[in-house]
PDB file of C-alpha atoms in Angstrom:
ATOM      1  CA  MET V   1      79.884  29.827  53.622  1.00  0.00           C
ATOM      2  CA  SER V   2      81.689  32.802  53.003  1.00  0.00           C
ATOM      3  CA  ARG V   3      83.446  34.986  55.586  1.00  0.00           C
ATOM      4  CA  LYS V   4      82.086  38.244  56.446  1.00  0.00           C
ATOM      5  CA  TYR V   5      84.363  41.724  57.063  1.00  0.00           C
ATOM      6  CA  MET V   6      83.825  44.901  58.339  1.00  0.00           C
ATOM      7  CA  ASN V   7      84.783  47.663  56.372  1.00  0.00           C
ATOM      8  CA  TYR V   8      84.891  51.237  57.466  1.00  0.00           C
ATOM      9  CA  VAL V   9      82.810  53.788  55.540  1.00  0.00           C
ATOM     10  CA  GLY V  10      82.733  56.821  57.639  1.00  0.00           C
ATOM     11  CA  GLU V  11      84.306  59.906  57.555  1.00  0.00           C
ATOM     12  CA  ILE V  12      87.705  60.940  58.406  1.00  0.00           C
ATOM     13  CA  LEU V  13      88.997  64.349  59.465  1.00  0.00           C
ATOM     14  CA  THR V  14      92.410  65.895  59.786  1.00  0.00           C
ATOM     15  CA  ASP V  15      93.159  67.772  62.825  1.00  0.00           C
ATOM     16  CA  ALA V  16      92.362  71.013  61.014  1.00  0.00           C
ATOM     17  CA  GLU V  17      89.198  70.031  59.965  1.00  0.00           C
ATOM     18  CA  TYR V  18      88.309  68.549  63.506  1.00  0.00           C
ATOM     19  CA  HIS V  19      89.511  71.596  65.270  1.00  0.00           C
ATOM     20  CA  GLY V  20      87.811  73.854  62.809  1.00  0.00           C
ATOM     21  CA  LEU V  21      84.317  72.198  63.456  1.00  0.00           C
ATOM     22  CA  GLY V  22      84.953  72.554  67.396  1.00  0.00           C
ATOM     23  CA  LYS V  23      85.780  68.856  67.929  1.00  0.00           C
ATOM     24  CA  PRO V  24      82.777  67.454  66.922  1.00  0.00           C
ATOM     25  CA  GLU V  25      81.325  64.469  69.238  1.00  0.00           C
ATOM     26  CA  ASN V  26      81.912  60.805  67.940  1.00  0.00           C
ATOM     27  CA  PHE V  27      85.508  61.181  66.593  1.00  0.00           C
ATOM     28  CA  LEU V  28      88.124  59.491  67.967  1.00  0.00           C
ATOM     29  CA  GLU V  29      91.958  60.127  67.260  1.00  0.00           C
ATOM     30  CA  VAL V  30      93.316  57.380  64.844  1.00  0.00           C
ATOM     31  CA  ARG V  31      96.848  56.298  66.372  1.00  0.00           C
ATOM     32  CA  MET V  32      99.742  56.142  63.626  1.00  0.00           C
ATOM     33  CA  ASP V  33     102.849  53.736  64.385  1.00  0.00           C
ATOM     34  CA  LYS V  34     104.985  56.756  63.380  1.00  0.00           C
ATOM     35  CA  GLU V  35     104.915  60.344  64.182  1.00  0.00           C
ATOM     36  CA  LEU V  36     103.462  62.630  61.388  1.00  0.00           C
ATOM     37  CA  PRO V  37     103.202  66.365  61.220  1.00  0.00           C
ATOM     38  CA  PHE V  38      99.129  65.819  61.314  1.00  0.00           C
ATOM     39  CA  ARG V  39      96.649  63.793  62.973  1.00  0.00           C
ATOM     40  CA  LEU V  40      93.531  61.839  61.648  1.00  0.00           C
ATOM     41  CA  TYR V  41      90.237  61.475  63.393  1.00  0.00           C
ATOM     42  CA  CYS V  42      87.752  58.722  62.724  1.00  0.00           C
ATOM     43  CA  ARG V  43      83.552  59.108  63.259  1.00  0.00           C
ATOM     44  CA  THR V  44      82.675  56.499  65.801  1.00  0.00           C
ATOM     45  CA  HIS V  45      78.845  55.877  64.690  1.00  0.00           C
ATOM     46  CA  GLU V  46      77.585  52.280  64.134  1.00  0.00           C
ATOM     47  CA  LYS V  47      76.706  53.353  60.446  1.00  0.00           C
ATOM     48  CA  ASP V  48      80.247  54.186  59.667  1.00  0.00           C
ATOM     49  CA  TRP V  49      80.805  50.381  59.011  1.00  0.00           C
ATOM     50  CA  VAL V  50      79.322  48.198  56.591  1.00  0.00           C
ATOM     51  CA  GLU V  51      79.365  44.227  56.104  1.00  0.00           C
ATOM     52  CA  VAL V  52      81.516  43.224  53.114  1.00  0.00           C
ATOM     53  CA  THR V  53      81.949  39.640  51.868  1.00  0.00           C
ATOM     54  CA  GLU V  54      85.151  38.158  51.157  1.00  0.00           C
ATOM     55  CA  GLU V  55      85.362  38.921  47.189  1.00  0.00           C
ATOM     56  CA  GLU V  56      84.272  42.491  48.106  1.00  0.00           C
ATOM     57  CA  ARG V  57      86.860  42.810  50.555  1.00  0.00           C
ATOM     58  CA  LEU V  58      89.357  41.826  48.132  1.00  0.00           C
ATOM     59  CA  ASP V  59      88.361  44.063  45.534  1.00  0.00           C
ATOM     60  CA  LEU V  60      88.285  47.062  48.288  1.00  0.00           C
ATOM     61  CA  ILE V  61      91.947  46.488  49.000  1.00  0.00           C
ATOM     62  CA  LYS V  62      93.092  46.305  45.415  1.00  0.00           C
ATOM     63  CA  ASP V  63      91.536  49.477  44.684  1.00  0.00           C
ATOM     64  CA  LEU V  64      92.814  51.208  47.892  1.00  0.00           C
ATOM     65  CA  LYS V  65      96.042  50.478  47.385  1.00  0.00           C
ATOM     66  CA  ASN V  66      95.755  51.472  43.881  1.00  0.00           C
ATOM     67  CA  LYS V  67      94.871  55.101  45.129  1.00  0.00           C
ATOM     68  CA  LYS V  68      97.285  54.933  48.010  1.00  0.00           C
ATOM     69  CA  SER V  69     100.215  54.345  45.490  1.00  0.00           C
ATOM     70  CA  MET V  70      99.029  57.710  43.900  1.00  0.00           C
ATOM     71  CA  TYR V  71     100.129  59.448  47.219  1.00  0.00           C
ATOM     72  CA  SER V  72     103.409  60.271  48.677  1.00  0.00           C
ATOM     73  CA  LYS V  73     103.959  59.700  52.425  1.00  0.00           C
ATOM     74  CA  SER V  74     103.976  63.270  53.116  1.00  0.00           C
ATOM     75  CA  ASP V  75     100.445  63.493  52.306  1.00  0.00           C
ATOM     76  CA  TYR V  76      97.418  63.174  54.345  1.00  0.00           C
ATOM     77  CA  ARG V  77      95.539  61.168  52.140  1.00  0.00           C
ATOM     78  CA  TYR V  78      97.951  58.378  52.136  1.00  0.00           C
ATOM     79  CA  TYR V  79      97.210  57.522  55.633  1.00  0.00           C
ATOM     80  CA  MET V  80      93.401  58.023  55.383  1.00  0.00           C
ATOM     81  CA  LEU V  81      93.840  55.113  52.711  1.00  0.00           C
ATOM     82  CA  ASP V  82      96.204  53.250  54.789  1.00  0.00           C
ATOM     83  CA  PHE V  83      93.656  53.574  57.632  1.00  0.00           C
ATOM     84  CA  HIS V  84      90.967  52.318  55.269  1.00  0.00           C
ATOM     85  CA  LEU V  85      92.860  49.353  54.357  1.00  0.00           C
ATOM     86  CA  ALA V  86      93.653  48.621  58.021  1.00  0.00           C
ATOM     87  CA  SER V  87      90.442  48.563  58.858  1.00  0.00           C
ATOM     88  CA  LEU V  88      89.931  45.641  56.199  1.00  0.00           C
ATOM     89  CA  GLY V  89      92.822  43.719  58.080  1.00  0.00           C
ATOM     90  CA  GLU V  90      95.466  44.612  55.291  1.00  0.00           C
ATOM     91  CA  ARG V  91      98.578  46.442  56.184  1.00  0.00           C
TER      92      ARG V  91
END
């Protein structure tokens, strides 16, 4: 029997977007291991998570790592992709 994993597919906002939208409900601040010049917020609806197989998870991790390598650590998109990887259990 194949293991199932949860994959975050919901919206991620930067702090500028979050505050610009008037602090929308159902968003939580994403806590990072280091201090960054921005914050990220993820939506917390049940529909923001989908179940994936182990094979799909590994494919997603590979794809996300390739995308992440295109950004520097000063780019907020690097950390958005990092959050997606962490949601799949990858560091």
